[in-house]
PDB file of C-alpha atoms in Angstrom:
ATOM      1  CA  UNK Z  29       0.159 -11.347  12.864  1.00  0.00           C
ATOM      2  CA  UNK Z  30      -2.053  -8.244  12.626  1.00  0.00           C
ATOM      3  CA  UNK Z  31      -4.865  -7.444  15.096  1.00  0.00           C
ATOM      4  CA  UNK Z  32      -6.408  -4.578  17.005  1.00  0.00           C
ATOM      5  CA  UNK Z  33      -4.626  -5.752  20.154  1.00  0.00           C
ATOM      6  CA  UNK Z  34      -7.747  -6.090  22.281  1.00  0.00           C
ATOM      7  CA  UNK Z  35      -8.672  -8.949  24.609  1.00  0.00           C
ATOM      8  CA  UNK Z  36     -11.150 -10.306  22.053  1.00  0.00           C
ATOM      9  CA  UNK Z  37      -8.907  -9.444  19.136  1.00  0.00           C
ATOM     10  CA  UNK Z  38     -10.081  -8.591  15.659  1.00  0.00           C
ATOM     11  CA  UNK Z  39      -7.528 -10.373  13.482  1.00  0.00           C
ATOM     12  CA  UNK Z  40      -6.655  -9.427   9.915  1.00  0.00           C
ATOM     13  CA  UNK Z  41      -5.462 -12.375   7.865  1.00  0.00           C
ATOM     14  CA  UNK Z  42      -5.404 -11.268   4.232  1.00  0.00           C
ATOM     15  CA  UNK Z  43      -2.404  -9.190   3.116  1.00  0.00           C
ATOM     16  CA  UNK Z  44      -3.272  -7.065   0.091  1.00  0.00           C
ATOM     17  CA  UNK Z  45       0.022  -5.277  -0.451  1.00  0.00           C
ATOM     18  CA  UNK Z  46       3.395  -4.565   1.222  1.00  0.00           C
ATOM     19  CA  UNK Z  47       5.720  -1.563   1.121  1.00  0.00           C
ATOM     20  CA  UNK Z  48       9.375  -1.852   2.170  1.00  0.00           C
ATOM     21  CA  UNK Z  49      10.952   1.286   3.667  1.00  0.00           C
ATOM     22  CA  UNK Z  50      14.705   0.797   3.320  1.00  0.00           C
ATOM     23  CA  UNK Z  51      15.421   3.943   5.360  1.00  0.00           C
ATOM     24  CA  UNK Z  52      13.924   2.509   8.546  1.00  0.00           C
ATOM     25  CA  UNK Z  53      14.153  -1.251   7.836  1.00  0.00           C
ATOM     26  CA  UNK Z  54      10.387  -1.649   8.200  1.00  0.00           C
ATOM     27  CA  UNK Z  55       7.580  -3.192   6.187  1.00  0.00           C
ATOM     28  CA  UNK Z  56       4.159  -1.507   5.922  1.00  0.00           C
ATOM     29  CA  UNK Z  57       1.504  -4.147   5.155  1.00  0.00           C
ATOM     30  CA  UNK Z  58      -2.086  -3.421   4.124  1.00  0.00           C
ATOM     31  CA  UNK Z  59      -4.614  -5.998   5.358  1.00  0.00           C
ATOM     32  CA  UNK Z  60      -8.285  -6.295   4.476  1.00  0.00           C
ATOM     33  CA  UNK Z  61     -11.209  -8.290   5.810  1.00  0.00           C
ATOM     34  CA  UNK Z  62     -12.374 -11.437   4.039  1.00  0.00           C
ATOM     35  CA  UNK Z  63     -14.557 -10.840   0.958  1.00  0.00           C
ATOM     36  CA  UNK Z  64     -17.697 -12.296   2.585  1.00  0.00           C
ATOM     37  CA  UNK Z  65     -17.422 -10.115   5.693  1.00  0.00           C
ATOM     38  CA  UNK Z  66     -17.993  -6.411   6.386  1.00  0.00           C
ATOM     39  CA  UNK Z  67     -15.454  -4.047   4.842  1.00  0.00           C
ATOM     40  CA  UNK Z  68     -12.648  -3.154   7.238  1.00  0.00           C
ATOM     41  CA  UNK Z  69      -8.915  -2.657   6.687  1.00  0.00           C
ATOM     42  CA  UNK Z  70      -5.743  -2.285   8.724  1.00  0.00           C
ATOM     43  CA  UNK Z  71      -2.096  -1.337   8.286  1.00  0.00           C
ATOM     44  CA  UNK Z  72       0.524  -3.144  10.369  1.00  0.00           C
ATOM     45  CA  UNK Z  73       4.213  -2.263  10.509  1.00  0.00           C
ATOM     46  CA  UNK Z  74       6.952  -4.891  10.889  1.00  0.00           C
ATOM     47  CA  UNK Z  75      10.676  -4.596  11.452  1.00  0.00           C
ATOM     48  CA  UNK Z  76      13.032  -6.698   9.352  1.00  0.00           C
ATOM     49  CA  UNK Z  77      14.920  -7.672  12.540  1.00  0.00           C
ATOM     50  CA  UNK Z  78      11.797  -9.235  14.088  1.00  0.00           C
ATOM     51  CA  UNK Z  79      11.110 -11.185  10.900  1.00  0.00           C
ATOM     52  CA  UNK Z  80      14.689 -12.468  10.801  1.00  0.00           C
ATOM     53  CA  UNK Z  81      14.468 -13.431  14.480  1.00  0.00           C
ATOM     54  CA  UNK Z  82      11.380 -15.589  13.874  1.00  0.00           C
ATOM     55  CA  UNK Z  83      12.916 -17.311  10.832  1.00  0.00           C
ATOM     56  CA  UNK Z  84      16.136 -18.017  12.700  1.00  0.00           C
ATOM     57  CA  UNK Z  85      14.808 -18.922  16.171  1.00  0.00           C
ATOM     58  CA  UNK Z  86      11.241 -20.213  15.886  1.00  0.00           C
ATOM     59  CA  UNK Z  87      10.519 -23.949  15.891  1.00  0.00           C
ATOM     60  CA  UNK Z  88       8.816 -25.467  12.873  1.00  0.00           C
ATOM     61  CA  UNK Z  89       5.237 -26.730  12.850  1.00  0.00           C
ATOM     62  CA  UNK Z  90       5.210 -30.258  11.467  1.00  0.00           C
ATOM     63  CA  UNK Z  91       2.058 -32.197  10.544  1.00  0.00           C
ATOM     64  CA  UNK Z  92       2.243 -35.920  11.236  1.00  0.00           C
ATOM     65  CA  UNK Z  93      -0.016 -38.284   9.331  1.00  0.00           C
ATOM     66  CA  UNK Z  94       0.115 -40.810  12.179  1.00  0.00           C
ATOM     67  CA  UNK Z  95      -1.463 -38.521  14.771  1.00  0.00           C
ATOM     68  CA  UNK Z  96      -3.264 -36.226  12.279  1.00  0.00           C
ATOM     69  CA  UNK Z  97      -1.983 -33.295  14.283  1.00  0.00           C
ATOM     70  CA  UNK Z  98       0.668 -30.596  14.478  1.00  0.00           C
ATOM     71  CA  UNK Z  99       3.858 -30.946  16.494  1.00  0.00           C
ATOM     72  CA  UNK Z 100       6.901 -28.705  16.959  1.00  0.00           C
ATOM     73  CA  UNK Z 101      10.170 -29.599  15.293  1.00  0.00           C
ATOM     74  CA  UNK Z 102      13.578 -28.061  15.775  1.00  0.00           C
ATOM     75  CA  UNK Z 103      14.525 -25.281  13.388  1.00  0.00           C
ATOM     76  CA  UNK Z 104      17.669 -26.314  11.505  1.00  0.00           C
ATOM     77  CA  UNK Z 105      17.780 -23.460   8.981  1.00  0.00           C
ATOM     78  CA  UNK Z 106      20.902 -21.985  10.573  1.00  0.00           C
ATOM     79  CA  UNK Z 107      22.524 -25.414  10.482  1.00  0.00           C
ATOM     80  CA  UNK Z 108      21.597 -26.061   6.843  1.00  0.00           C
ATOM     81  CA  UNK Z 109      22.555 -22.586   5.564  1.00  0.00           C
ATOM     82  CA  UNK Z 110      25.226 -20.939   7.720  1.00  0.00           C
ATOM     83  CA  UNK Z 111      26.095 -17.550   6.267  1.00  0.00           C
ATOM     84  CA  UNK Z 112      23.572 -18.109   3.430  1.00  0.00           C
ATOM     85  CA  UNK Z 113      25.606 -21.013   2.015  1.00  0.00           C
ATOM     86  CA  UNK Z 114      24.737 -24.688   2.094  1.00  0.00           C
ATOM     87  CA  UNK Z 115      26.585 -26.502   4.834  1.00  0.00           C
ATOM     88  CA  UNK Z 116      28.999 -28.948   3.089  1.00  0.00           C
ATOM     89  CA  UNK Z 117      27.884 -31.564   5.634  1.00  0.00           C
ATOM     90  CA  UNK Z 118      24.491 -31.761   3.836  1.00  0.00           C
ATOM     91  CA  UNK Z 119      25.850 -31.879   0.271  1.00  0.00           C
ATOM     92  CA  UNK Z 120      25.902 -35.120  -1.697  1.00  0.00           C
ATOM     93  CA  UNK Z 121      29.526 -34.715  -2.683  1.00  0.00           C
ATOM     94  CA  UNK Z 122      32.484 -32.576  -1.778  1.00  0.00           C
ATOM     95  CA  UNK Z 123      32.704 -31.746  -5.482  1.00  0.00           C
ATOM     96  CA  UNK Z 124      29.460 -29.732  -5.320  1.00  0.00           C
ATOM     97  CA  UNK Z 125      31.172 -26.414  -4.684  1.00  0.00           C
ATOM     98  CA  UNK Z 126      29.649 -23.417  -6.464  1.00  0.00           C
ATOM     99  CA  UNK Z 127      30.559 -19.782  -6.971  1.00  0.00           C
ATOM    100  CA  UNK Z 128      29.995 -17.218  -4.228  1.00  0.00           C
ATOM    101  CA  UNK Z 129      26.419 -15.998  -4.112  1.00  0.00           C
ATOM    102  CA  UNK Z 130      24.978 -19.226  -5.550  1.00  0.00           C
ATOM    103  CA  UNK Z 131      23.104 -21.721  -3.362  1.00  0.00           C
ATOM    104  CA  UNK Z 132      23.989 -25.332  -4.125  1.00  0.00           C
ATOM    105  CA  UNK Z 133      20.569 -26.575  -3.014  1.00  0.00           C
ATOM    106  CA  UNK Z 134      20.142 -29.021  -5.917  1.00  0.00           C
ATOM    107  CA  UNK Z 135      23.179 -30.896  -4.589  1.00  0.00           C
ATOM    108  CA  UNK Z 136      21.783 -31.324  -1.078  1.00  0.00           C
ATOM    109  CA  UNK Z 137      21.226 -34.751   0.462  1.00  0.00           C
ATOM    110  CA  UNK Z 138      17.719 -36.155   0.204  1.00  0.00           C
ATOM    111  CA  UNK Z 139      17.239 -36.266   3.990  1.00  0.00           C
ATOM    112  CA  UNK Z 140      17.777 -32.483   4.204  1.00  0.00           C
ATOM    113  CA  UNK Z 141      15.452 -31.948   1.232  1.00  0.00           C
ATOM    114  CA  UNK Z 142      12.664 -33.925   2.886  1.00  0.00           C
ATOM    115  CA  UNK Z 143      13.123 -32.032   6.151  1.00  0.00           C
ATOM    116  CA  UNK Z 144      12.882 -28.657   4.405  1.00  0.00           C
ATOM    117  CA  UNK Z 145       9.970 -29.621   2.161  1.00  0.00           C
ATOM    118  CA  UNK Z 146       7.888 -31.201   4.909  1.00  0.00           C
ATOM    119  CA  UNK Z 147       8.400 -28.415   7.450  1.00  0.00           C
ATOM    120  CA  UNK Z 148       7.680 -25.092   5.786  1.00  0.00           C
ATOM    121  CA  UNK Z 149       5.551 -23.519   8.500  1.00  0.00           C
ATOM    122  CA  UNK Z 150       7.110 -21.673  11.449  1.00  0.00           C
ATOM    123  CA  UNK Z 151       5.509 -22.145  14.863  1.00  0.00           C
ATOM    124  CA  UNK Z 152       5.721 -18.492  15.968  1.00  0.00           C
ATOM    125  CA  UNK Z 153       4.157 -15.494  14.260  1.00  0.00           C
ATOM    126  CA  UNK Z 154       5.780 -12.149  13.546  1.00  0.00           C
ATOM    127  CA  UNK Z 155       4.294  -9.473  15.781  1.00  0.00           C
ATOM    128  CA  UNK Z 156       3.899  -5.942  14.379  1.00  0.00           C
ATOM    129  CA  UNK Z 157       5.628  -2.912  15.859  1.00  0.00           C
ATOM    130  CA  UNK Z 158       3.677  -1.970  18.974  1.00  0.00           C
ATOM    131  CA  UNK Z 159       2.037  -5.455  19.040  1.00  0.00           C
ATOM    132  CA  UNK Z 160      -1.071  -4.187  17.226  1.00  0.00           C
ATOM    133  CA  UNK Z 161      -2.269  -2.572  14.016  1.00  0.00           C
ATOM    134  CA  UNK Z 162      -0.904   0.922  13.353  1.00  0.00           C
ATOM    135  CA  UNK Z 163      -4.098   2.044  11.565  1.00  0.00           C
ATOM    136  CA  UNK Z 164      -7.622   0.545  11.303  1.00  0.00           C
ATOM    137  CA  UNK Z 165     -10.484   1.871   9.203  1.00  0.00           C
ATOM    138  CA  UNK Z 166     -14.076   0.633   8.937  1.00  0.00           C
ATOM    139  CA  UNK Z 167     -16.025   0.797   5.682  1.00  0.00           C
ATOM    140  CA  UNK Z 168     -13.166   0.327   3.193  1.00  0.00           C
ATOM    141  CA  UNK Z 169     -11.077  -2.476   1.745  1.00  0.00           C
ATOM    142  CA  UNK Z 170      -7.512  -1.434   0.965  1.00  0.00           C
ATOM    143  CA  UNK Z 171      -5.973  -2.811  -2.194  1.00  0.00           C
ATOM    144  CA  UNK Z 172      -2.448  -1.265  -2.420  1.00  0.00           C
ATOM    145  CA  UNK Z 173      -0.070   0.704  -0.212  1.00  0.00           C
ATOM    146  CA  UNK Z 174       2.729   3.216  -0.906  1.00  0.00           C
ATOM    147  CA  UNK Z 175       4.868   5.516   1.193  1.00  0.00           C
ATOM    148  CA  UNK Z 176       6.170   9.020   0.550  1.00  0.00           C
ATOM    149  CA  UNK Z 177       8.743  11.030   2.511  1.00  0.00           C
ATOM    150  CA  UNK Z 178       8.393  14.811   2.772  1.00  0.00           C
ATOM    151  CA  UNK Z 179      11.296  16.444   4.650  1.00  0.00           C
ATOM    152  CA  UNK Z 180      11.636  13.485   7.066  1.00  0.00           C
ATOM    153  CA  UNK Z 181       7.848  13.189   7.466  1.00  0.00           C
ATOM    154  CA  UNK Z 182       6.403   9.822   6.441  1.00  0.00           C
ATOM    155  CA  UNK Z 183       3.049   9.895   4.600  1.00  0.00           C
ATOM    156  CA  UNK Z 184       1.281   6.604   3.825  1.00  0.00           C
ATOM    157  CA  UNK Z 185      -1.167   6.201   0.934  1.00  0.00           C
ATOM    158  CA  UNK Z 186      -3.566   3.268   0.552  1.00  0.00           C
ATOM    159  CA  UNK Z 187      -5.890   2.713  -2.405  1.00  0.00           C
ATOM    160  CA  UNK Z 188      -9.316   1.149  -1.981  1.00  0.00           C
ATOM    161  CA  UNK Z 189     -11.731  -1.053  -3.882  1.00  0.00           C
ATOM    162  CA  UNK Z 190     -14.081   1.925  -4.310  1.00  0.00           C
ATOM    163  CA  UNK Z 191     -11.655   3.975  -6.373  1.00  0.00           C
ATOM    164  CA  UNK Z 192     -10.325   6.249  -3.650  1.00  0.00           C
ATOM    165  CA  UNK Z 193      -6.958   6.866  -1.982  1.00  0.00           C
ATOM    166  CA  UNK Z 194      -6.610   7.486   1.763  1.00  0.00           C
ATOM    167  CA  UNK Z 195      -3.819   9.628   3.132  1.00  0.00           C
ATOM    168  CA  UNK Z 196      -2.415   8.768   6.584  1.00  0.00           C
ATOM    169  CA  UNK Z 197       0.397  10.172   8.698  1.00  0.00           C
ATOM    170  CA  UNK Z 198       1.437  10.204  12.346  1.00  0.00           C
ATOM    171  CA  UNK Z 199       2.415  13.700  13.605  1.00  0.00           C
ATOM    172  CA  UNK Z 200       5.303  14.026  15.997  1.00  0.00           C
ATOM    173  CA  UNK Z 201       4.173  13.634  19.602  1.00  0.00           C
ATOM    174  CA  UNK Z 202       0.869  11.926  18.656  1.00  0.00           C
ATOM    175  CA  UNK Z 203       0.417   8.307  19.756  1.00  0.00           C
ATOM    176  CA  UNK Z 204      -1.950   7.389  16.898  1.00  0.00           C
ATOM    177  CA  UNK Z 205      -1.861   8.082  13.160  1.00  0.00           C
ATOM    178  CA  UNK Z 206      -4.300  10.580  11.612  1.00  0.00           C
ATOM    179  CA  UNK Z 207      -6.524  10.087   8.585  1.00  0.00           C
ATOM    180  CA  UNK Z 208      -5.894  13.241   6.575  1.00  0.00           C
ATOM    181  CA  UNK Z 209      -8.229  12.663   3.646  1.00  0.00           C
ATOM    182  CA  UNK Z 210      -9.927  10.190   1.372  1.00  0.00           C
ATOM    183  CA  UNK Z 211      -9.462  11.368  -2.193  1.00  0.00           C
ATOM    184  CA  UNK Z 212     -11.995  10.141  -4.724  1.00  0.00           C
ATOM    185  CA  UNK Z 213      -9.977   9.785  -7.900  1.00  0.00           C
ATOM    186  CA  UNK Z 214     -12.865   8.842 -10.199  1.00  0.00           C
ATOM    187  CA  UNK Z 215     -16.359  10.331 -10.682  1.00  0.00           C
ATOM    188  CA  UNK Z 216     -18.981   9.164  -8.187  1.00  0.00           C
ATOM    189  CA  UNK Z 217     -20.932   7.438 -10.961  1.00  0.00           C
ATOM    190  CA  UNK Z 218     -17.829   5.536 -12.140  1.00  0.00           C
ATOM    191  CA  UNK Z 219     -16.289   3.867  -9.114  1.00  0.00           C
ATOM    192  CA  UNK Z 220     -13.340   1.639 -10.066  1.00  0.00           C
ATOM    193  CA  UNK Z 221     -11.322  -0.871  -8.069  1.00  0.00           C
ATOM    194  CA  UNK Z 222      -7.698   0.317  -7.908  1.00  0.00           C
ATOM    195  CA  UNK Z 223      -5.657  -2.807  -8.587  1.00  0.00           C
ATOM    196  CA  UNK Z 224      -2.134  -1.383  -8.606  1.00  0.00           C
ATOM    197  CA  UNK Z 225      -0.435   1.715  -7.265  1.00  0.00           C
ATOM    198  CA  UNK Z 226       3.111   2.953  -7.905  1.00  0.00           C
ATOM    199  CA  UNK Z 227       4.696   6.029  -6.348  1.00  0.00           C
ATOM    200  CA  UNK Z 228       7.398   8.272  -7.777  1.00  0.00           C
ATOM    201  CA  UNK Z 229       8.989   9.582  -4.580  1.00  0.00           C
ATOM    202  CA  UNK Z 230      11.207  11.964  -6.505  1.00  0.00           C
ATOM    203  CA  UNK Z 231       8.313  13.765  -8.149  1.00  0.00           C
ATOM    204  CA  UNK Z 232       5.786  12.999  -5.347  1.00  0.00           C
ATOM    205  CA  UNK Z 233       3.263  11.508  -7.781  1.00  0.00           C
ATOM    206  CA  UNK Z 234       1.041   8.418  -7.534  1.00  0.00           C
ATOM    207  CA  UNK Z 235       0.175   6.260 -10.544  1.00  0.00           C
ATOM    208  CA  UNK Z 236      -3.079   4.330 -10.120  1.00  0.00           C
ATOM    209  CA  UNK Z 237      -4.069   1.408 -12.299  1.00  0.00           C
ATOM    210  CA  UNK Z 238      -7.565  -0.042 -12.682  1.00  0.00           C
ATOM    211  CA  UNK Z 239      -8.901  -2.553 -15.140  1.00  0.00           C
ATOM    212  CA  UNK Z 240      -9.656   0.221 -17.608  1.00  0.00           C
ATOM    213  CA  UNK Z 241      -7.392   3.182 -16.878  1.00  0.00           C
ATOM    214  CA  UNK Z 242      -4.097   4.587 -15.679  1.00  0.00           C
ATOM    215  CA  UNK Z 243      -4.304   7.791 -13.595  1.00  0.00           C
ATOM    216  CA  UNK Z 244      -1.655  10.180 -12.323  1.00  0.00           C
ATOM    217  CA  UNK Z 245      -2.325  11.848  -8.966  1.00  0.00           C
ATOM    218  CA  UNK Z 246      -0.193  14.719  -7.673  1.00  0.00           C
ATOM    219  CA  UNK Z 247       0.390  14.493  -3.920  1.00  0.00           C
ATOM    220  CA  UNK Z 248       1.110  18.231  -3.520  1.00  0.00           C
ATOM    221  CA  UNK Z 249      -2.384  19.753  -3.292  1.00  0.00           C
ATOM    222  CA  UNK Z 250      -1.727  22.978  -1.388  1.00  0.00           C
ATOM    223  CA  UNK Z 251      -3.867  25.005  -3.785  1.00  0.00           C
ATOM    224  CA  UNK Z 252      -6.980  23.781  -2.011  1.00  0.00           C
ATOM    225  CA  UNK Z 253      -6.140  26.076   0.913  1.00  0.00           C
ATOM    226  CA  UNK Z 254      -5.235  29.033  -1.343  1.00  0.00           C
ATOM    227  CA  UNK Z 255      -5.120  32.294   0.705  1.00  0.00           C
ATOM    228  CA  UNK Z 256      -6.641  30.901   3.954  1.00  0.00           C
ATOM    229  CA  UNK Z 257      -3.785  30.958   6.503  1.00  0.00           C
ATOM    230  CA  UNK Z 258      -5.821  29.335   9.274  1.00  0.00           C
ATOM    231  CA  UNK Z 259      -6.970  26.452   7.039  1.00  0.00           C
ATOM    232  CA  UNK Z 260      -3.453  25.987   5.682  1.00  0.00           C
ATOM    233  CA  UNK Z 261      -1.797  25.630   9.075  1.00  0.00           C
ATOM    234  CA  UNK Z 262      -4.606  23.713  10.805  1.00  0.00           C
ATOM    235  CA  UNK Z 263      -4.563  21.176   7.934  1.00  0.00           C
ATOM    236  CA  UNK Z 264      -1.193  19.962   9.357  1.00  0.00           C
ATOM    237  CA  UNK Z 265      -0.271  18.829   5.854  1.00  0.00           C
ATOM    238  CA  UNK Z 266       3.415  17.803   5.541  1.00  0.00           C
ATOM    239  CA  UNK Z 267       3.404  19.062   1.940  1.00  0.00           C
ATOM    240  CA  UNK Z 268       2.050  22.532   2.694  1.00  0.00           C
ATOM    241  CA  UNK Z 269       2.857  25.623   4.747  1.00  0.00           C
ATOM    242  CA  UNK Z 270       1.951  29.300   4.943  1.00  0.00           C
ATOM    243  CA  UNK Z 271       4.193  31.778   3.121  1.00  0.00           C
ATOM    244  CA  UNK Z 272       4.029  35.270   4.635  1.00  0.00           C
ATOM    245  CA  UNK Z 273       5.668  36.794   1.570  1.00  0.00           C
ATOM    246  CA  UNK Z 274       3.140  35.589  -0.979  1.00  0.00           C
ATOM    247  CA  UNK Z 275       0.230  35.330   1.493  1.00  0.00           C
ATOM    248  CA  UNK Z 276      -0.724  31.902   0.260  1.00  0.00           C
ATOM    249  CA  UNK Z 277      -0.406  28.224   1.128  1.00  0.00           C
ATOM    250  CA  UNK Z 278       2.741  26.989  -0.571  1.00  0.00           C
ATOM    251  CA  UNK Z 279       4.317  23.614  -1.261  1.00  0.00           C
ATOM    252  CA  UNK Z 280       7.401  22.803   0.801  1.00  0.00           C
ATOM    253  CA  UNK Z 281       8.627  20.851  -2.231  1.00  0.00           C
ATOM    254  CA  UNK Z 282       9.049  24.115  -4.202  1.00  0.00           C
ATOM    255  CA  UNK Z 283       9.920  26.371  -1.269  1.00  0.00           C
ATOM    256  CA  UNK Z 284      13.523  27.174  -0.373  1.00  0.00           C
ATOM    257  CA  UNK Z 285      12.803  27.727   3.292  1.00  0.00           C
ATOM    258  CA  UNK Z 286      10.249  25.842   5.328  1.00  0.00           C
ATOM    259  CA  UNK Z 287       7.014  27.885   5.465  1.00  0.00           C
ATOM    260  CA  UNK Z 288       4.851  28.027   8.606  1.00  0.00           C
ATOM    261  CA  UNK Z 289       3.540  24.565   9.554  1.00  0.00           C
ATOM    262  CA  UNK Z 290       2.172  22.765  12.598  1.00  0.00           C
ATOM    263  CA  UNK Z 291       2.957  19.067  12.171  1.00  0.00           C
ATOM    264  CA  UNK Z 292       2.360  18.131  15.808  1.00  0.00           C
ATOM    265  CA  UNK Z 293      -1.453  17.877  15.505  1.00  0.00           C
ATOM    266  CA  UNK Z 294      -4.031  15.962  13.533  1.00  0.00           C
ATOM    267  CA  UNK Z 295      -5.904  17.993  10.904  1.00  0.00           C
ATOM    268  CA  UNK Z 296      -8.489  20.298  12.456  1.00  0.00           C
ATOM    269  CA  UNK Z 297     -11.870  21.378  11.251  1.00  0.00           C
ATOM    270  CA  UNK Z 298     -13.725  18.057  10.982  1.00  0.00           C
ATOM    271  CA  UNK Z 299     -16.688  18.021  13.322  1.00  0.00           C
ATOM    272  CA  UNK Z 300     -18.980  15.060  13.800  1.00  0.00           C
ATOM    273  CA  UNK Z 301     -22.452  14.742  15.180  1.00  0.00           C
ATOM    274  CA  UNK Z 302     -23.244  12.104  17.818  1.00  0.00           C
ATOM    275  CA  UNK Z 303     -23.728   8.454  16.847  1.00  0.00           C
ATOM    276  CA  UNK Z 304     -27.232   7.278  15.927  1.00  0.00           C
ATOM    277  CA  UNK Z 305     -28.927   4.445  17.806  1.00  0.00           C
ATOM    278  CA  UNK Z 306     -28.062   0.867  16.820  1.00  0.00           C
ATOM    279  CA  UNK Z 307     -30.169  -0.636  14.014  1.00  0.00           C
ATOM    280  CA  UNK Z 308     -30.054  -3.526  11.546  1.00  0.00           C
ATOM    281  CA  UNK Z 309     -28.649  -2.642   8.131  1.00  0.00           C
ATOM    282  CA  UNK Z 310     -27.824  -4.536   4.951  1.00  0.00           C
ATOM    283  CA  UNK Z 311     -24.345  -4.058   3.449  1.00  0.00           C
ATOM    284  CA  UNK Z 312     -23.629  -3.886  -0.273  1.00  0.00           C
ATOM    285  CA  UNK Z 313     -22.326  -7.469  -0.178  1.00  0.00           C
ATOM    286  CA  UNK Z 314     -25.588  -8.790   1.304  1.00  0.00           C
ATOM    287  CA  UNK Z 315     -24.405  -9.169   4.910  1.00  0.00           C
ATOM    288  CA  UNK Z 316     -26.659  -8.155   7.797  1.00  0.00           C
ATOM    289  CA  UNK Z 317     -25.061  -6.028  10.519  1.00  0.00           C
ATOM    290  CA  UNK Z 318     -25.909  -3.935  13.543  1.00  0.00           C
ATOM    291  CA  UNK Z 319     -24.795  -0.432  12.630  1.00  0.00           C
ATOM    292  CA  UNK Z 320     -24.550   3.123  13.870  1.00  0.00           C
ATOM    293  CA  UNK Z 321     -24.028   6.197  11.716  1.00  0.00           C
ATOM    294  CA  UNK Z 322     -23.046   9.819  12.195  1.00  0.00           C
ATOM    295  CA  UNK Z 323     -22.775  12.663   9.704  1.00  0.00           C
ATOM    296  CA  UNK Z 324     -19.828  15.050   9.469  1.00  0.00           C
ATOM    297  CA  UNK Z 325     -20.869  18.664   9.852  1.00  0.00           C
ATOM    298  CA  UNK Z 326     -17.661  19.825   8.186  1.00  0.00           C
ATOM    299  CA  UNK Z 327     -15.393  17.893   5.866  1.00  0.00           C
ATOM    300  CA  UNK Z 328     -12.123  19.255   7.235  1.00  0.00           C
ATOM    301  CA  UNK Z 329      -9.196  19.698   4.923  1.00  0.00           C
ATOM    302  CA  UNK Z 330     -10.664  17.893   1.934  1.00  0.00           C
ATOM    303  CA  UNK Z 331     -13.802  18.331  -0.089  1.00  0.00           C
ATOM    304  CA  UNK Z 332     -13.988  14.615  -0.758  1.00  0.00           C
ATOM    305  CA  UNK Z 333     -13.915  13.110   2.746  1.00  0.00           C
ATOM    306  CA  UNK Z 334     -16.970  10.892   3.215  1.00  0.00           C
ATOM    307  CA  UNK Z 335     -20.018  12.690   4.649  1.00  0.00           C
ATOM    308  CA  UNK Z 336     -21.129   9.625   6.649  1.00  0.00           C
ATOM    309  CA  UNK Z 337     -19.152   7.473   9.057  1.00  0.00           C
ATOM    310  CA  UNK Z 338     -20.411   3.976   9.832  1.00  0.00           C
ATOM    311  CA  UNK Z 339     -19.681   1.701  12.801  1.00  0.00           C
ATOM    312  CA  UNK Z 340     -20.508  -2.019  12.454  1.00  0.00           C
ATOM    313  CA  UNK Z 341     -20.794  -5.047  14.745  1.00  0.00           C
ATOM    314  CA  UNK Z 342     -22.243  -8.603  14.780  1.00  0.00           C
ATOM    315  CA  UNK Z 343     -22.188  -8.998  10.981  1.00  0.00           C
ATOM    316  CA  UNK Z 344     -23.280 -12.201   9.264  1.00  0.00           C
ATOM    317  CA  UNK Z 345     -21.222 -13.924   6.597  1.00  0.00           C
ATOM    318  CA  UNK Z 346     -23.913 -15.258   4.362  1.00  0.00           C
ATOM    319  CA  UNK Z 347     -23.286 -13.641   0.992  1.00  0.00           C
ATOM    320  CA  UNK Z 348     -20.741 -16.198  -0.213  1.00  0.00           C
ATOM    321  CA  UNK Z 349     -23.313 -18.955  -0.690  1.00  0.00           C
ATOM    322  CA  UNK Z 350     -26.091 -16.931  -2.307  1.00  0.00           C
ATOM    323  CA  UNK Z 351     -26.756 -18.099  -5.882  1.00  0.00           C
ATOM    324  CA  UNK Z 352     -26.336 -15.622  -8.701  1.00  0.00           C
ATOM    325  CA  UNK Z 353     -28.375 -15.302 -11.848  1.00  0.00           C
ATOM    326  CA  UNK Z 354     -26.867 -16.483 -15.121  1.00  0.00           C
TER     327      UNK Z 354
END
């Protein structure tokens, strides 16, 4: 389950990628809107304990051909596989013992097989941490997700279908995550869909794969602030801090002591104008929407953050049936 948590919830149903954080026991999942709808993406966080609870406790949903409907059926997973081993009660023969760590499922009785094969859907859904999406962004479709850790600070990266990478983090004491930047990896005249993304957490480097190229992206980009102390600190970048000895913005990855930082705020310096009036606009995928726009007066801590922000509502879903030329 992944939604915006509102009364008339916007639900995200298509998982694009998942990142497992073994330090916290949580999954970060990137969701995107359906291809024939307006571009919008979300990140939901799930705990492994909540997933295990659903698999162990939830009833099954069973479809019956007689009534052509769904009914609930008792969950017998714990009975079939106590301690991750097949219960001898459901084995064909007592001689079906196998070595530790091996599941003797091929020796199970046919009645248990049928029960497991016919009831593969759990009745309850897994709710995300906080019961709603951790991050939602209009105008993009996320394709991959990765996570980096910088001195106990978690930074999330998500690639997009327009060849960019968004950087997201949640400062201490802030109830919502902050969008730090959207980095355009490829030239504006050569947008590429990023299909795979791998992170080297030891070197703090992203590797981005498209249909035609493999790109390395360094996550330590403190040089953009150079000798501007105010910009360096107000950027609230977990990778960067101000060094009074060298009078420059330095990387905490190369610095023995922690330089001056303020990681309790969202990045400052991005100012927006007011929203325009609602109007009808046509999206790149052919859908009609009501939209509002506003232009950023300053681009904050990145030169590449989009100049224009768009807000959409009441979009059609017509593009999927439109014929294409051959």
